[in-house]
GROMACS .gro file of C-alpha atoms in nm:
model
  314
    1UNK     CA    1  10.792   8.762  12.287
    2UNK     CA    2  10.798   8.411  12.436
    3UNK     CA    3  10.923   8.106  12.234
    4UNK     CA    4  10.565   7.967  12.224
    5UNK     CA    5  10.413   8.293  12.103
    6UNK     CA    6  10.686   8.319  11.839
    7UNK     CA    7  10.616   7.968  11.726
    8UNK     CA    8  10.246   8.045  11.700
    9UNK     CA    9  10.307   8.372  11.516
   10UNK     CA   10  10.524   8.191  11.262
   11UNK     CA   11  10.271   7.921  11.217
   12UNK     CA   12   9.990   8.177  11.153
   13UNK     CA   13  10.227   8.358  10.904
   14UNK     CA   14  10.326   8.043  10.720
   15UNK     CA   15   9.955   7.939  10.680
   16UNK     CA   16   9.862   8.283  10.543
   17UNK     CA   17  10.134   8.278  10.277
   18UNK     CA   18  10.039   7.932  10.176
   19UNK     CA   19  10.303   7.717  10.361
   20UNK     CA   20  10.078   7.533  10.593
   21UNK     CA   21  10.272   7.281  10.808
   22UNK     CA   22  10.626   7.419  10.746
   23UNK     CA   23  10.664   7.504  11.107
   24UNK     CA   24  10.535   7.172  11.222
   25UNK     CA   25  10.770   6.993  10.982
   26UNK     CA   26  11.058   7.185  11.136
   27UNK     CA   27  10.947   7.087  11.486
   28UNK     CA   28  10.925   6.716  11.396
   29UNK     CA   29  11.277   6.730  11.240
   30UNK     CA   30  11.411   6.871  11.566
   31UNK     CA   31  11.245   6.591  11.760
   32UNK     CA   32  11.387   6.331  11.528
   33UNK     CA   33  11.741   6.461  11.579
   34UNK     CA   34  11.744   6.376  11.944
   35UNK     CA   35  11.996   6.094  12.024
   36UNK     CA   36  11.718   5.924  12.214
   37UNK     CA   37  11.382   5.984  12.048
   38UNK     CA   38  11.115   6.097  12.297
   39UNK     CA   39  10.816   5.875  12.220
   40UNK     CA   40  10.578   6.082  12.434
   41UNK     CA   41  10.654   6.400  12.236
   42UNK     CA   42  10.631   6.209  11.904
   43UNK     CA   43  10.289   6.084  12.008
   44UNK     CA   44  10.182   6.433  12.112
   45UNK     CA   45  10.308   6.567  11.777
   46UNK     CA   46  10.115   6.301  11.577
   47UNK     CA   47   9.800   6.375  11.776
   48UNK     CA   48   9.817   6.740  11.696
   49UNK     CA   49   9.951   6.743  11.341
   50UNK     CA   50   9.943   6.525  11.029
   51UNK     CA   51  10.281   6.356  10.990
   52UNK     CA   52  10.482   6.456  10.680
   53UNK     CA   53  10.482   6.164  10.435
   54UNK     CA   54  10.857   6.144  10.434
   55UNK     CA   55  10.875   6.081  10.807
   56UNK     CA   56  10.555   5.878  10.852
   57UNK     CA   57  10.702   5.523  10.836
   58UNK     CA   58  10.990   5.617  11.073
   59UNK     CA   59  10.762   5.773  11.326
   60UNK     CA   60  10.519   5.483  11.305
   61UNK     CA   61  10.793   5.224  11.348
   62UNK     CA   62  10.916   5.403  11.665
   63UNK     CA   63  10.567   5.442  11.815
   64UNK     CA   64  10.474   5.078  11.734
   65UNK     CA   65  10.797   4.949  11.895
   66UNK     CA   66  10.948   4.818  11.573
   67UNK     CA   67  11.245   5.049  11.620
   68UNK     CA   68  11.388   5.139  11.970
   69UNK     CA   69  11.418   5.508  12.064
   70UNK     CA   70  11.802   5.508  12.029
   71UNK     CA   71  11.912   5.619  11.677
   72UNK     CA   72  12.236   5.410  11.679
   73UNK     CA   73  12.032   5.095  11.716
   74UNK     CA   74  11.803   5.152  11.418
   75UNK     CA   75  12.015   5.008  11.134
   76UNK     CA   76  12.105   4.684  11.335
   77UNK     CA   77  11.745   4.627  11.456
   78UNK     CA   78  11.603   4.674  11.107
   79UNK     CA   79  11.862   4.427  10.981
   80UNK     CA   80  11.730   4.172  11.230
   81UNK     CA   81  11.372   4.259  11.125
   82UNK     CA   82  11.457   4.195  10.759
   83UNK     CA   83  11.625   3.861  10.840
   84UNK     CA   84  11.329   3.751  11.039
   85UNK     CA   85  11.100   3.859  10.752
   86UNK     CA   86  11.300   3.663  10.496
   87UNK     CA   87  11.315   3.355  10.719
   88UNK     CA   88  10.948   3.337  10.770
   89UNK     CA   89  10.883   3.409  10.396
   90UNK     CA   90  11.119   3.127  10.302
   91UNK     CA   91  10.943   2.883  10.543
   92UNK     CA   92  10.608   2.962  10.378
   93UNK     CA   93  10.743   2.907  10.038
   94UNK     CA   94  10.895   2.573  10.143
   95UNK     CA   95  10.564   2.447  10.272
   96UNK     CA   96  10.391   2.596   9.963
   97UNK     CA   97  10.164   2.834  10.140
   98UNK     CA   98  10.282   3.123   9.930
   99UNK     CA   99  10.465   3.164   9.596
  100UNK     CA  100  10.594   3.448   9.385
  101UNK     CA  101  10.238   3.492   9.242
  102UNK     CA  102  10.073   3.528   9.579
  103UNK     CA  103   9.941   3.893   9.636
  104UNK     CA  104  10.158   4.077   9.875
  105UNK     CA  105   9.888   4.140  10.138
  106UNK     CA  106   9.806   3.771  10.148
  107UNK     CA  107  10.180   3.698  10.203
  108UNK     CA  108  10.178   3.926  10.501
  109UNK     CA  109   9.870   3.755  10.632
  110UNK     CA  110  10.028   3.406  10.604
  111UNK     CA  111  10.348   3.540  10.778
  112UNK     CA  112  10.145   3.675  11.063
  113UNK     CA  113   9.948   3.356  11.092
  114UNK     CA  114  10.271   3.155  11.102
  115UNK     CA  115  10.438   3.370  11.362
  116UNK     CA  116  10.132   3.388  11.586
  117UNK     CA  117  10.070   3.004  11.560
  118UNK     CA  118   9.749   3.036  11.368
  119UNK     CA  119   9.855   2.910  11.019
  120UNK     CA  120   9.567   2.676  10.891
  121UNK     CA  121   9.654   2.327  10.778
  122UNK     CA  122   9.582   2.425  10.416
  123UNK     CA  123   9.594   2.764  10.224
  124UNK     CA  124   9.254   2.662  10.084
  125UNK     CA  125   9.085   2.688  10.418
  126UNK     CA  126   8.843   2.983  10.448
  127UNK     CA  127   8.963   3.299  10.617
  128UNK     CA  128   8.855   3.378  10.969
  129UNK     CA  129   8.694   3.716  11.036
  130UNK     CA  130   9.012   3.837  11.211
  131UNK     CA  131   9.204   3.726  10.895
  132UNK     CA  132   8.980   3.945  10.677
  133UNK     CA  133   9.047   4.249  10.915
  134UNK     CA  134   9.428   4.185  10.877
  135UNK     CA  135   9.403   4.153  10.507
  136UNK     CA  136   9.203   4.476  10.467
  137UNK     CA  137   9.463   4.671  10.681
  138UNK     CA  138   9.745   4.510  10.492
  139UNK     CA  139   9.608   4.611  10.155
  140UNK     CA  140   9.566   4.973  10.274
  141UNK     CA  141   9.910   4.969  10.430
  142UNK     CA  142  10.074   4.861  10.104
  143UNK     CA  143   9.957   5.189   9.943
  144UNK     CA  144  10.122   5.390  10.227
  145UNK     CA  145  10.448   5.207  10.285
  146UNK     CA  146  10.667   5.116   9.994
  147UNK     CA  147  10.926   4.887  10.155
  148UNK     CA  148  10.779   4.541  10.201
  149UNK     CA  149  10.969   4.468  10.525
  150UNK     CA  150  10.847   4.791  10.679
  151UNK     CA  151  10.498   4.724  10.544
  152UNK     CA  152  10.476   4.380  10.708
  153UNK     CA  153  10.613   4.494  11.043
  154UNK     CA  154  10.393   4.803  11.062
  155UNK     CA  155  10.078   4.606  10.967
  156UNK     CA  156  10.162   4.341  11.218
  157UNK     CA  157  10.214   4.584  11.502
  158UNK     CA  158   9.919   4.799  11.408
  159UNK     CA  159   9.688   4.494  11.422
  160UNK     CA  160   9.848   4.387  11.747
  161UNK     CA  161   9.778   4.733  11.884
  162UNK     CA  162   9.409   4.695  11.792
  163UNK     CA  163   9.399   4.349  11.958
  164UNK     CA  164   9.571   4.450  12.281
  165UNK     CA  165   9.584   4.821  12.369
  166UNK     CA  166   9.241   4.879  12.215
  167UNK     CA  167   9.080   4.544  12.281
  168UNK     CA  168   8.843   4.696  12.537
  169UNK     CA  169   8.802   5.034  12.381
  170UNK     CA  170   8.700   4.939  12.023
  171UNK     CA  171   8.386   4.741  12.110
  172UNK     CA  172   8.257   5.048  12.299
  173UNK     CA  173   8.280   5.278  11.997
  174UNK     CA  174   7.968   5.142  11.832
  175UNK     CA  175   7.790   4.854  11.683
  176UNK     CA  176   7.704   4.497  11.781
  177UNK     CA  177   8.041   4.326  11.780
  178UNK     CA  178   7.913   3.978  11.839
  179UNK     CA  179   7.593   3.784  11.789
  180UNK     CA  180   7.490   3.461  11.959
  181UNK     CA  181   7.774   3.236  12.024
  182UNK     CA  182   8.038   3.426  11.825
  183UNK     CA  183   8.333   3.565  12.006
  184UNK     CA  184   8.433   3.922  11.953
  185UNK     CA  185   8.751   3.920  11.749
  186UNK     CA  186   8.910   4.209  11.924
  187UNK     CA  187   8.728   4.217  12.259
  188UNK     CA  188   8.747   3.837  12.307
  189UNK     CA  189   8.420   3.818  12.497
  190UNK     CA  190   8.073   3.702  12.437
  191UNK     CA  191   7.757   3.912  12.438
  192UNK     CA  192   7.641   4.218  12.250
  193UNK     CA  193   7.758   4.582  12.275
  194UNK     CA  194   7.515   4.832  12.161
  195UNK     CA  195   7.642   5.156  12.001
  196UNK     CA  196   7.760   5.381  12.276
  197UNK     CA  197   8.032   5.641  12.197
  198UNK     CA  198   7.932   5.680  11.827
  199UNK     CA  199   7.567   5.752  11.910
  200UNK     CA  200   7.667   5.979  12.196
  201UNK     CA  201   7.866   6.217  11.965
  202UNK     CA  202   7.631   6.182  11.671
  203UNK     CA  203   7.348   6.290  11.899
  204UNK     CA  204   7.548   6.594  12.018
  205UNK     CA  205   7.621   6.703  11.658
  206UNK     CA  206   7.289   6.612  11.500
  207UNK     CA  207   7.018   6.451  11.713
  208UNK     CA  208   6.767   6.462  11.423
  209UNK     CA  209   6.999   6.249  11.209
  210UNK     CA  210   7.043   5.991  11.478
  211UNK     CA  211   6.659   5.980  11.530
  212UNK     CA  212   6.623   5.914  11.153
  213UNK     CA  213   6.871   5.622  11.174
  214UNK     CA  214   6.679   5.475  11.460
  215UNK     CA  215   6.338   5.519  11.293
  216UNK     CA  216   6.471   5.332  10.988
  217UNK     CA  217   6.625   5.065  11.220
  218UNK     CA  218   6.960   5.153  11.064
  219UNK     CA  219   7.147   5.235  11.375
  220UNK     CA  220   7.238   4.878  11.474
  221UNK     CA  221   7.323   4.791  11.106
  222UNK     CA  222   7.561   5.062  11.018
  223UNK     CA  223   7.901   4.937  10.881
  224UNK     CA  224   8.068   4.936  11.228
  225UNK     CA  225   8.307   4.655  11.127
  226UNK     CA  226   8.433   4.853  10.834
  227UNK     CA  227   8.470   5.163  11.050
  228UNK     CA  228   8.612   5.034  11.378
  229UNK     CA  229   8.748   4.682  11.326
  230UNK     CA  230   8.907   4.768  10.995
  231UNK     CA  231   8.976   5.135  11.090
  232UNK     CA  232   8.824   5.252  10.753
  233UNK     CA  233   9.054   5.032  10.547
  234UNK     CA  234   8.862   4.990  10.217
  235UNK     CA  235   8.632   5.278  10.302
  236UNK     CA  236   8.860   5.584  10.274
  237UNK     CA  237   9.143   5.629  10.021
  238UNK     CA  238   9.485   5.577  10.166
  239UNK     CA  239   9.584   5.938  10.118
  240UNK     CA  240   9.318   6.035  10.367
  241UNK     CA  241   9.331   5.721  10.570
  242UNK     CA  242   9.691   5.771  10.678
  243UNK     CA  243   9.598   6.098  10.859
  244UNK     CA  244   9.350   5.897  11.063
  245UNK     CA  245   9.595   5.622  11.130
  246UNK     CA  246   9.839   5.885  11.253
  247UNK     CA  247   9.612   5.928  11.546
  248UNK     CA  248   9.540   5.555  11.601
  249UNK     CA  249   9.920   5.468  11.609
  250UNK     CA  250   9.991   5.749  11.844
  251UNK     CA  251   9.728   5.661  12.100
  252UNK     CA  252   9.374   5.739  12.002
  253UNK     CA  253   9.126   5.490  11.858
  254UNK     CA  254   8.846   5.744  11.943
  255UNK     CA  255   8.937   5.933  11.629
  256UNK     CA  256   8.748   5.657  11.437
  257UNK     CA  257   8.424   5.765  11.597
  258UNK     CA  258   8.457   6.121  11.474
  259UNK     CA  259   8.536   6.007  11.120
  260UNK     CA  260   8.216   5.800  11.126
  261UNK     CA  261   8.017   6.093  11.262
  262UNK     CA  262   8.158   6.325  11.004
  263UNK     CA  263   8.071   6.091  10.718
  264UNK     CA  264   7.714   6.095  10.835
  265UNK     CA  265   7.710   6.476  10.873
  266UNK     CA  266   7.869   6.521  10.539
  267UNK     CA  267   7.617   6.299  10.355
  268UNK     CA  268   7.323   6.399  10.582
  269UNK     CA  269   7.092   6.494  10.291
  270UNK     CA  270   7.160   6.175  10.111
  271UNK     CA  271   7.114   5.960  10.427
  272UNK     CA  272   6.792   6.148  10.528
  273UNK     CA  273   6.647   6.075  10.190
  274UNK     CA  274   6.694   5.691  10.233
  275UNK     CA  275   6.437   5.515  10.434
  276UNK     CA  276   6.566   5.164  10.478
  277UNK     CA  277   6.852   5.030  10.679
  278UNK     CA  278   6.986   4.835  10.381
  279UNK     CA  279   6.996   5.132  10.153
  280UNK     CA  280   7.173   5.352  10.415
  281UNK     CA  281   7.426   5.088  10.494
  282UNK     CA  282   7.508   5.016  10.136
  283UNK     CA  283   7.557   5.385  10.074
  284UNK     CA  284   7.784   5.421  10.379
  285UNK     CA  285   7.998   5.129  10.272
  286UNK     CA  286   8.071   5.295   9.939
  287UNK     CA  287   8.078   5.661  10.010
  288UNK     CA  288   8.212   5.903   9.730
  289UNK     CA  289   8.589   5.926   9.754
  290UNK     CA  290   8.624   6.286   9.645
  291UNK     CA  291   8.499   6.412   9.988
  292UNK     CA  292   8.739   6.215  10.197
  293UNK     CA  293   9.008   6.466  10.261
  294UNK     CA  294   8.748   6.722  10.382
  295UNK     CA  295   8.581   6.446  10.593
  296UNK     CA  296   8.898   6.361  10.770
  297UNK     CA  297   8.993   6.723  10.826
  298UNK     CA  298   8.650   6.802  10.988
  299UNK     CA  299   8.664   6.482  11.183
  300UNK     CA  300   8.999   6.574  11.340
  301UNK     CA  301   8.853   6.920  11.426
  302UNK     CA  302   8.550   6.747  11.590
  303UNK     CA  303   8.790   6.520  11.775
  304UNK     CA  304   8.984   6.815  11.915
  305UNK     CA  305   8.661   6.995  11.993
  306UNK     CA  306   8.520   6.709  12.203
  307UNK     CA  307   8.836   6.547  12.341
  308UNK     CA  308   9.067   6.852  12.365
  309UNK     CA  309   9.427   6.893  12.251
  310UNK     CA  310   9.736   6.722  12.398
  311UNK     CA  311   9.936   6.961  12.622
  312UNK     CA  312  10.286   6.911  12.471
  313UNK     CA  313  10.360   7.115  12.163
  314UNK     CA  314  10.676   6.979  12.015
   0.00000   0.00000   0.00000
């Protein structure tokens, strides 16, 4: 029996006796023992399997470039990251932009603004749309990452990934990302982008549902900002959301489309019973939380069905 077939046999056995993910956890631990972490294989693992919670922060930090691949550098690099964090935090307290009473997510936002040269002249200035996106992601990240230094750096690099690596891809997922003179926050370009990828896959899965959305004039008004700009932060509970973000961090923003499609498929009866764009959008912005784990699992299956599976195993 080959090594691959042995691994597959063990995986099936573990799942049958109720230890789903045991083999995958072992494979990840082997990857993490390498003197120089193979980021390509870590990406592939994250695309194929959910990351165990005990290793998620480490893997995310490596994939987002917060930590280098070399193990021996991790402690020193994180020491520098912590020093930078404390220096920026101290500067914000000196200029009275934050205090000990400031909510942690807002502290992260002000730190990010200062480091990117976008700190407003006064903390009383209204937030820009891109600030609202950062804040939503930071609030969700707080529930996933305990250490404040890790949380800030992961949030910062996650948002940067959206603004750079995915800047052209995200506007293609769906929705009208700009209107009139507004500039697309992530795409940085003028004009409107009609739903493309989202409608394409929803039509493949349930054309009747898409037709209903169009007849109600709801298709252009779905909560695309919540789904794609905020990556479902504030829509899904963090316990489910982190499995989606595993895929985003490791290289696929397209997973977001399949989560949106699966939300509509899951609540098809409810959506089909609503006949106005406003009611449909309001419902989708506040979906029942008890279905989120199943939605994410089915969305990942849909994603693999339409986009295939990465070639590396572990």
